[in-house]
Amino acid sequence: MFMLSNEINLSAMPQADQERIASILENAKAANTKLAYESDWNNFKQFCSKFNYLPLPASEATLIHFISEESKTCKHSTIKRKISSISKAHKMAKLMSNTTHPIVEELMDSIARTKGNHSTSKKAMVLDDLKRIIDVIDTSTLQGKRDKALILLGWSTALRRGDIVSINMEDLVFTDKGLEIDVFEQKKKKQRKIVILPANNNYCPIETLLVWLKEARIKSDSIFRAVNKANNVGERLSGESVADIVKKHAKAAGLNPELYAGHSLRSGHITAAHDEGFDLSTIRQHTGHSSIEIIDRHYVQTMNNYKNNTSSTLSKL
């Protein structure tokens, strides 16, 4: 008997149809796993490039440094998955992996004990912060054009960082009214469409995206890619790269980079939309949250802690 979920029983279907559906779901799961491995491996290669390390084979010192850097922003479970991806890459290359080195394992155990699976809550990138950050980006460079497009599109779509970098050219439809994006949400394993409207100013996500795509000569596959010092456009960015880009420009704008990350784009959009008077149902339709209760609990109530706070009575003194 094949159960599609706890509620849907397909046992009444012919066996051949059940097996076909099972095969489709298994292939989808395999594709998602492959995408996660690809993102993790690209993240590690970008780290190695930044610090001039050799990714294959990666030394124990390289792995220790990588884990230390990742522990600043990632949960233990996320780091564990990335180490697994690095190990898989070594196996595919038929190279010995240092991911099971005693010191590497000891460091991971230590992170599990001290950090657990909790990550530091990041600040929402409200409109004032967004403007400050965009204004300091040097768009005379190819990397600057990419970063401006990534931050504005990430903010306007309110997507999770992994979903931002998973967008391909084939997912985009430019119309006379705006931009339509077919997005596959990795967390929910669900496809949905997002519509982005143009802005008649220097902060238009559509115009900045078009400028980046033209300058980078991107016509297919990933829209957000690595750019080296020689302005060579490389592979798809990782989700962690989104956080690095946000932090880099937040620091340049005089903001505390430790308070910002990839999720700041998503939470900033929600905060701004709520402040502009959009109801929670409309916000949910754009962000793809499973319920308005989640938005209310995780975002609105947090905002209200500052807006409707009885400690303000001290100002009457």
mmCIF file of C-alpha atoms in Angstrom:
data_model
loop_
_atom_site.group_PDB
_atom_site.id
_atom_site.type_symbol
_atom_site.label_atom_id
_atom_site.label_comp_id
_atom_site.label_asym_id
_atom_site.label_seq_id
_atom_site.Cartn_x
_atom_site.Cartn_y
_atom_site.Cartn_z
ATOM 1 C CA MET A 1 0.000 0.000 0.000
ATOM 2 C CA PHE A 2 1.377 3.397 -0.999
ATOM 3 C CA MET A 3 0.590 6.374 1.264
ATOM 4 C CA LEU A 4 1.264 9.801 -0.257
ATOM 5 C CA SER A 5 0.904 11.342 3.194
ATOM 6 C CA ASN A 6 -0.813 10.623 6.487
ATOM 7 C CA GLU A 7 -4.101 11.655 4.899
ATOM 8 C CA ILE A 8 -3.940 10.475 1.274
ATOM 9 C CA ASN A 9 -4.151 6.759 0.540
ATOM 10 C CA LEU A 10 -3.510 5.757 -3.074
ATOM 11 C CA SER A 11 -4.062 2.037 -2.552
ATOM 12 C CA ALA A 12 -7.147 2.134 -4.791
ATOM 13 C CA MET A 13 -4.939 3.051 -7.747
ATOM 14 C CA PRO A 14 -3.440 0.399 -10.016
ATOM 15 C CA GLN A 15 -0.049 -0.792 -8.765
ATOM 16 C CA ALA A 16 1.701 0.614 -11.842
ATOM 17 C CA ASP A 17 0.339 4.108 -11.129
ATOM 18 C CA GLN A 18 1.370 3.882 -7.477
ATOM 19 C CA GLU A 19 4.907 2.938 -8.489
ATOM 20 C CA ARG A 20 5.042 5.752 -11.053
ATOM 21 C CA ILE A 21 4.016 8.342 -8.431
ATOM 22 C CA ALA A 22 6.529 6.911 -5.961
ATOM 23 C CA SER A 23 9.241 7.192 -8.620
ATOM 24 C CA ILE A 24 8.342 10.831 -9.355
ATOM 25 C CA LEU A 25 8.506 11.728 -5.655
ATOM 26 C CA GLU A 26 11.792 9.876 -5.209
ATOM 27 C CA ASN A 27 13.327 11.695 -8.181
ATOM 28 C CA ALA A 28 12.170 15.034 -6.757
ATOM 29 C CA LYS A 29 13.746 14.158 -3.408
ATOM 30 C CA ALA A 30 16.994 13.178 -5.140
ATOM 31 C CA ALA A 31 17.042 16.460 -7.081
ATOM 32 C CA ASN A 32 16.560 18.473 -3.886
ATOM 33 C CA THR A 33 19.334 16.540 -2.158
ATOM 34 C CA LYS A 34 21.646 17.129 -5.116
ATOM 35 C CA LEU A 35 20.876 20.864 -5.016
ATOM 36 C CA ALA A 36 21.685 20.979 -1.287
ATOM 37 C CA TYR A 37 25.002 19.175 -1.857
ATOM 38 C CA GLU A 38 25.838 21.530 -4.726
ATOM 39 C CA SER A 39 25.086 24.583 -2.592
ATOM 40 C CA ASP A 40 27.162 23.261 0.324
ATOM 41 C CA TRP A 41 30.115 22.393 -1.894
ATOM 42 C CA ASN A 42 30.053 25.781 -3.632
ATOM 43 C CA ASN A 43 29.960 27.426 -0.215
ATOM 44 C CA PHE A 44 33.060 25.488 0.866
ATOM 45 C CA LYS A 45 34.925 26.266 -2.369
ATOM 46 C CA GLN A 46 34.178 29.970 -1.970
ATOM 47 C CA PHE A 47 35.479 29.805 1.606
ATOM 48 C CA CYS A 48 38.676 28.108 0.400
ATOM 49 C CA SER A 49 39.119 30.694 -2.342
ATOM 50 C CA LYS A 50 38.704 33.520 0.164
ATOM 51 C CA PHE A 51 41.436 32.152 2.457
ATOM 52 C CA ASN A 52 43.587 30.620 -0.295
ATOM 53 C CA TYR A 53 42.998 27.017 0.812
ATOM 54 C CA LEU A 54 42.913 23.901 -1.337
ATOM 55 C CA PRO A 55 39.371 22.405 -1.298
ATOM 56 C CA LEU A 56 40.411 19.008 -2.678
ATOM 57 C CA PRO A 57 41.874 17.445 -0.685
ATOM 58 C CA ALA A 58 40.966 19.643 2.275
ATOM 59 C CA SER A 59 43.364 19.533 5.202
ATOM 60 C CA GLU A 60 42.160 19.153 8.774
ATOM 61 C CA ALA A 61 43.297 22.751 9.423
ATOM 62 C CA THR A 62 41.111 23.977 6.545
ATOM 63 C CA LEU A 63 38.109 22.077 7.888
ATOM 64 C CA ILE A 64 38.653 23.368 11.421
ATOM 65 C CA HIS A 65 38.805 26.955 10.158
ATOM 66 C CA PHE A 66 35.696 26.383 8.025
ATOM 67 C CA ILE A 67 33.728 24.908 10.925
ATOM 68 C CA SER A 68 34.809 27.769 13.173
ATOM 69 C CA GLU A 69 33.596 30.352 10.651
ATOM 70 C CA GLU A 70 30.303 28.555 10.044
ATOM 71 C CA SER A 71 29.593 28.218 13.765
ATOM 72 C CA LYS A 72 29.254 32.003 13.966
ATOM 73 C CA THR A 73 25.972 31.954 12.045
ATOM 74 C CA CYS A 74 24.874 28.335 11.475
ATOM 75 C CA LYS A 75 23.215 25.694 13.591
ATOM 76 C CA HIS A 76 25.102 22.508 14.448
ATOM 77 C CA SER A 77 22.816 20.474 12.179
ATOM 78 C CA THR A 78 23.564 22.783 9.232
ATOM 79 C CA ILE A 79 27.331 22.536 9.752
ATOM 80 C CA LYS A 80 27.026 18.756 10.049
ATOM 81 C CA ARG A 81 25.241 18.623 6.687
ATOM 82 C CA LYS A 82 27.955 20.747 5.077
ATOM 83 C CA ILE A 83 30.705 18.503 6.416
ATOM 84 C CA SER A 84 28.804 15.549 4.977
ATOM 85 C CA SER A 85 28.731 17.297 1.579
ATOM 86 C CA ILE A 86 32.486 17.907 1.753
ATOM 87 C CA SER A 87 33.048 14.247 2.601
ATOM 88 C CA LYS A 88 30.879 13.197 -0.346
ATOM 89 C CA ALA A 89 32.881 15.427 -2.717
ATOM 90 C CA HIS A 90 36.109 13.755 -1.578
ATOM 91 C CA LYS A 91 34.634 10.291 -2.086
ATOM 92 C CA MET A 92 33.507 11.194 -5.594
ATOM 93 C CA ALA A 93 37.039 12.409 -6.331
ATOM 94 C CA LYS A 94 38.413 9.195 -4.768
ATOM 95 C CA LEU A 95 40.370 11.194 -2.203
ATOM 96 C CA MET A 96 40.861 10.620 1.509
ATOM 97 C CA SER A 97 38.655 12.908 3.593
ATOM 98 C CA ASN A 98 39.734 14.567 6.835
ATOM 99 C CA THR A 99 36.116 15.101 7.892
ATOM 100 C CA THR A 100 36.470 12.219 10.361
ATOM 101 C CA HIS A 101 39.739 13.512 11.815
ATOM 102 C CA PRO A 102 39.573 13.313 15.653
ATOM 103 C CA ILE A 103 40.081 17.071 16.088
ATOM 104 C CA VAL A 104 37.369 17.837 13.508
ATOM 105 C CA GLU A 105 34.944 15.497 15.271
ATOM 106 C CA GLU A 106 35.884 16.919 18.665
ATOM 107 C CA LEU A 107 35.188 20.446 17.410
ATOM 108 C CA MET A 108 31.795 19.377 16.052
ATOM 109 C CA ASP A 109 30.942 17.711 19.375
ATOM 110 C CA SER A 110 31.933 20.877 21.212
ATOM 111 C CA ILE A 111 29.675 22.990 18.976
ATOM 112 C CA ALA A 112 26.807 20.567 19.579
ATOM 113 C CA ARG A 113 27.252 20.923 23.350
ATOM 114 C CA THR A 114 27.715 24.689 23.512
ATOM 115 C CA LYS A 115 25.674 25.941 20.562
ATOM 116 C CA GLY A 116 23.163 23.188 20.014
ATOM 117 C CA ASN A 117 20.754 23.884 17.195
ATOM 118 C CA HIS A 118 20.090 27.485 18.121
ATOM 119 C CA SER A 119 21.141 30.345 15.868
ATOM 120 C CA THR A 120 21.367 34.021 16.706
ATOM 121 C CA SER A 121 18.279 35.978 15.722
ATOM 122 C CA LYS A 122 19.102 38.534 13.039
ATOM 123 C CA LYS A 123 17.807 42.061 12.652
ATOM 124 C CA ALA A 124 15.193 42.849 10.040
ATOM 125 C CA MET A 125 16.530 45.016 7.216
ATOM 126 C CA VAL A 126 13.921 47.770 7.410
ATOM 127 C CA LEU A 127 13.615 50.344 4.627
ATOM 128 C CA ASP A 128 16.057 52.813 6.199
ATOM 129 C CA ASP A 129 18.673 50.064 6.571
ATOM 130 C CA LEU A 130 18.047 48.830 3.031
ATOM 131 C CA LYS A 131 18.563 52.316 1.613
ATOM 132 C CA ARG A 132 21.784 52.836 3.593
ATOM 133 C CA ILE A 133 23.163 49.497 2.422
ATOM 134 C CA ILE A 134 22.241 49.947 -1.248
ATOM 135 C CA ASP A 135 23.655 53.482 -1.294
ATOM 136 C CA VAL A 136 27.164 52.322 -0.307
ATOM 137 C CA ILE A 137 27.445 49.560 -2.923
ATOM 138 C CA ASP A 138 29.986 50.391 -5.630
ATOM 139 C CA THR A 139 27.993 49.588 -8.763
ATOM 140 C CA SER A 140 30.889 50.543 -11.033
ATOM 141 C CA THR A 141 32.161 46.995 -10.439
ATOM 142 C CA LEU A 142 30.600 43.777 -11.713
ATOM 143 C CA GLN A 143 30.479 42.387 -8.187
ATOM 144 C CA GLY A 144 28.728 45.535 -6.995
ATOM 145 C CA LYS A 145 26.090 45.229 -9.720
ATOM 146 C CA ARG A 146 25.463 41.636 -8.644
ATOM 147 C CA ASP A 147 25.251 42.502 -4.958
ATOM 148 C CA LYS A 148 22.788 45.332 -5.529
ATOM 149 C CA ALA A 149 20.579 43.094 -7.664
ATOM 150 C CA LEU A 150 20.762 40.225 -5.164
ATOM 151 C CA ILE A 151 19.892 42.346 -2.132
ATOM 152 C CA LEU A 152 17.018 44.186 -3.833
ATOM 153 C CA LEU A 153 15.558 41.047 -5.409
ATOM 154 C CA GLY A 154 16.019 39.084 -2.184
ATOM 155 C CA TRP A 155 14.284 41.821 -0.215
ATOM 156 C CA SER A 156 11.421 42.305 -2.674
ATOM 157 C CA THR A 157 10.717 38.567 -3.039
ATOM 158 C CA ALA A 158 11.086 37.905 0.720
ATOM 159 C CA LEU A 159 12.561 34.521 -0.178
ATOM 160 C CA ARG A 160 14.790 32.430 2.039
ATOM 161 C CA ARG A 161 18.451 32.777 1.104
ATOM 162 C CA GLY A 162 18.706 29.290 -0.398
ATOM 163 C CA ASP A 163 15.709 29.965 -2.616
ATOM 164 C CA ILE A 164 17.175 33.286 -3.799
ATOM 165 C CA VAL A 165 20.302 31.641 -5.205
ATOM 166 C CA SER A 166 18.346 28.713 -6.667
ATOM 167 C CA ILE A 167 16.564 30.999 -9.170
ATOM 168 C CA ASN A 168 17.475 30.327 -12.803
ATOM 169 C CA MET A 169 17.009 32.452 -15.921
ATOM 170 C CA GLU A 170 14.382 29.975 -17.055
ATOM 171 C CA ASP A 171 12.315 30.892 -13.966
ATOM 172 C CA LEU A 172 12.014 34.564 -14.960
ATOM 173 C CA VAL A 173 9.289 36.149 -17.070
ATOM 174 C CA PHE A 174 9.660 39.893 -17.680
ATOM 175 C CA THR A 175 6.366 41.614 -18.537
ATOM 176 C CA ASP A 176 5.268 45.196 -19.151
ATOM 177 C CA LYS A 177 3.859 45.213 -15.608
ATOM 178 C CA GLY A 178 6.793 43.715 -13.737
ATOM 179 C CA LEU A 179 8.576 40.419 -13.171
ATOM 180 C CA GLU A 180 7.139 36.942 -12.594
ATOM 181 C CA ILE A 181 9.355 34.363 -10.895
ATOM 182 C CA ASP A 182 8.625 30.641 -10.668
ATOM 183 C CA VAL A 183 10.206 29.628 -7.377
ATOM 184 C CA PHE A 184 10.768 26.167 -5.964
ATOM 185 C CA GLU A 185 10.850 26.534 -2.178
ATOM 186 C CA GLN A 186 13.366 24.022 -0.873
ATOM 187 C CA LYS A 187 12.000 24.021 2.676
ATOM 188 C CA LYS A 188 8.435 23.208 1.632
ATOM 189 C CA LYS A 189 9.284 21.321 -1.566
ATOM 190 C CA LYS A 190 6.682 23.445 -3.305
ATOM 191 C CA GLN A 191 6.561 25.458 -6.523
ATOM 192 C CA ARG A 192 4.898 28.872 -6.522
ATOM 193 C CA LYS A 193 4.902 32.131 -8.465
ATOM 194 C CA ILE A 194 6.023 35.506 -7.113
ATOM 195 C CA VAL A 195 5.242 38.794 -8.843
ATOM 196 C CA ILE A 196 7.603 41.751 -8.391
ATOM 197 C CA LEU A 197 6.555 45.271 -9.310
ATOM 198 C CA PRO A 198 8.959 47.931 -10.616
ATOM 199 C CA ALA A 199 10.034 50.910 -8.514
ATOM 200 C CA ASN A 200 10.519 54.276 -10.190
ATOM 201 C CA ASN A 201 13.748 55.052 -8.363
ATOM 202 C CA ASN A 202 17.303 53.833 -7.784
ATOM 203 C CA TYR A 203 16.035 50.855 -5.789
ATOM 204 C CA CYS A 204 14.144 49.002 -8.520
ATOM 205 C CA PRO A 205 14.872 45.259 -8.216
ATOM 206 C CA ILE A 206 13.910 44.607 -11.840
ATOM 207 C CA GLU A 207 16.160 47.249 -13.398
ATOM 208 C CA THR A 208 19.142 46.336 -11.211
ATOM 209 C CA LEU A 209 18.663 42.659 -12.060
ATOM 210 C CA LEU A 210 18.576 43.418 -15.794
ATOM 211 C CA VAL A 211 21.771 45.484 -15.500
ATOM 212 C CA TRP A 212 23.574 42.640 -13.696
ATOM 213 C CA LEU A 213 22.383 39.950 -16.116
ATOM 214 C CA LYS A 214 23.459 42.017 -19.119
ATOM 215 C CA GLU A 215 26.890 42.898 -17.709
ATOM 216 C CA ALA A 216 27.528 39.309 -16.571
ATOM 217 C CA ARG A 217 26.239 37.947 -19.904
ATOM 218 C CA ILE A 218 23.987 35.455 -18.166
ATOM 219 C CA LYS A 219 21.439 33.924 -20.521
ATOM 220 C CA SER A 220 20.630 30.610 -18.863
ATOM 221 C CA ASP A 221 20.847 28.680 -15.596
ATOM 222 C CA SER A 222 21.736 30.436 -12.311
ATOM 223 C CA ILE A 223 21.163 34.202 -12.142
ATOM 224 C CA PHE A 224 23.392 34.827 -9.110
ATOM 225 C CA ARG A 225 26.967 33.610 -9.474
ATOM 226 C CA ALA A 226 30.403 34.100 -8.002
ATOM 227 C CA VAL A 227 32.619 36.836 -9.454
ATOM 228 C CA ASN A 228 36.391 36.706 -8.934
ATOM 229 C CA LYS A 229 38.885 39.573 -8.832
ATOM 230 C CA ALA A 230 39.437 39.269 -12.581
ATOM 231 C CA ASN A 231 35.676 39.776 -13.120
ATOM 232 C CA ASN A 232 35.232 36.200 -14.289
ATOM 233 C CA VAL A 233 31.709 34.931 -13.618
ATOM 234 C CA GLY A 234 31.734 31.500 -12.010
ATOM 235 C CA GLU A 235 29.356 29.047 -10.397
ATOM 236 C CA ARG A 236 26.072 29.508 -8.571
ATOM 237 C CA LEU A 237 26.347 31.316 -5.242
ATOM 238 C CA SER A 238 25.540 29.409 -2.069
ATOM 239 C CA GLY A 239 22.939 30.456 0.475
ATOM 240 C CA GLU A 240 25.735 31.392 2.855
ATOM 241 C CA SER A 241 27.097 33.787 0.240
ATOM 242 C CA VAL A 242 23.895 35.804 0.571
ATOM 243 C CA ALA A 243 24.639 36.291 4.273
ATOM 244 C CA ASP A 244 28.256 37.256 3.497
ATOM 245 C CA ILE A 245 27.134 39.835 0.928
ATOM 246 C CA VAL A 246 24.573 41.338 3.304
ATOM 247 C CA LYS A 247 27.113 41.536 6.137
ATOM 248 C CA LYS A 248 29.778 43.069 3.893
ATOM 249 C CA HIS A 249 27.604 45.964 2.783
ATOM 250 C CA ALA A 250 25.945 46.399 6.177
ATOM 251 C CA LYS A 251 29.418 46.982 7.611
ATOM 252 C CA ALA A 252 30.257 49.433 4.821
ATOM 253 C CA ALA A 253 27.038 51.307 5.644
ATOM 254 C CA GLY A 254 28.114 51.717 9.269
ATOM 255 C CA LEU A 255 25.771 49.039 10.606
ATOM 256 C CA ASN A 256 26.768 46.146 12.856
ATOM 257 C CA PRO A 257 27.316 43.235 10.415
ATOM 258 C CA GLU A 258 26.779 40.648 13.155
ATOM 259 C CA LEU A 259 23.134 41.713 13.390
ATOM 260 C CA TYR A 260 22.385 41.070 9.717
ATOM 261 C CA ALA A 261 22.263 37.973 7.524
ATOM 262 C CA GLY A 262 20.317 36.501 4.626
ATOM 263 C CA HIS A 263 17.113 36.253 6.665
ATOM 264 C CA SER A 264 17.270 40.013 7.303
ATOM 265 C CA LEU A 265 15.964 40.487 3.747
ATOM 266 C CA ARG A 266 12.890 38.324 4.357
ATOM 267 C CA SER A 267 12.100 39.729 7.800
ATOM 268 C CA GLY A 268 12.768 43.276 6.590
ATOM 269 C CA HIS A 269 10.214 42.896 3.797
ATOM 270 C CA ILE A 270 7.598 41.598 6.237
ATOM 271 C CA THR A 271 8.287 44.408 8.705
ATOM 272 C CA ALA A 272 8.041 47.097 6.025
ATOM 273 C CA ALA A 273 4.874 45.599 4.530
ATOM 274 C CA HIS A 274 3.189 45.494 7.937
ATOM 275 C CA ASP A 275 4.246 49.070 8.704
ATOM 276 C CA GLU A 276 2.768 50.159 5.357
ATOM 277 C CA GLY A 277 -0.595 48.738 6.395
ATOM 278 C CA PHE A 278 -0.721 45.498 4.391
ATOM 279 C CA ASP A 279 -2.845 42.885 6.156
ATOM 280 C CA LEU A 280 -1.294 39.595 7.251
ATOM 281 C CA SER A 281 -3.189 37.594 4.631
ATOM 282 C CA THR A 282 -1.684 39.675 1.814
ATOM 283 C CA ILE A 283 1.790 39.409 3.344
ATOM 284 C CA ARG A 284 1.395 35.633 3.683
ATOM 285 C CA GLN A 285 0.383 35.347 0.025
ATOM 286 C CA HIS A 286 3.652 37.007 -0.997
ATOM 287 C CA THR A 287 6.008 35.335 1.493
ATOM 288 C CA GLY A 288 4.543 31.843 1.227
ATOM 289 C CA HIS A 289 4.209 31.273 4.976
ATOM 290 C CA SER A 290 1.932 28.362 5.853
ATOM 291 C CA SER A 291 -0.271 30.523 8.083
ATOM 292 C CA ILE A 292 -0.787 34.122 9.178
ATOM 293 C CA GLU A 293 -0.341 32.912 12.767
ATOM 294 C CA ILE A 294 3.341 32.246 12.050
ATOM 295 C CA ILE A 295 3.817 35.781 10.719
ATOM 296 C CA ASP A 296 1.961 37.217 13.692
ATOM 297 C CA ARG A 297 3.932 35.185 16.244
ATOM 298 C CA HIS A 298 7.427 35.544 14.782
ATOM 299 C CA TYR A 299 7.292 39.029 13.270
ATOM 300 C CA VAL A 300 4.315 41.197 14.247
ATOM 301 C CA GLN A 301 4.397 40.412 17.957
ATOM 302 C CA THR A 302 8.144 41.083 18.012
ATOM 303 C CA MET A 303 7.567 44.468 16.362
ATOM 304 C CA ASN A 304 4.764 45.255 18.801
ATOM 305 C CA ASN A 305 7.104 44.620 21.729
ATOM 306 C CA TYR A 306 8.649 47.979 20.861
ATOM 307 C CA LYS A 307 5.562 49.811 19.622
ATOM 308 C CA ASN A 308 3.166 48.883 22.429
ATOM 309 C CA ASN A 309 5.437 48.758 25.440
ATOM 310 C CA THR A 310 4.319 49.896 28.885
ATOM 311 C CA SER A 311 7.866 50.909 29.831
ATOM 312 C CA SER A 312 7.277 53.992 27.667
ATOM 313 C CA THR A 313 5.441 55.484 30.648
ATOM 314 C CA LEU A 314 8.835 56.550 32.016
ATOM 315 C CA SER A 315 8.938 59.226 29.331
ATOM 316 C CA LYS A 316 6.127 60.984 31.199
ATOM 317 C CA LEU A 317 8.503 61.895 34.041
#
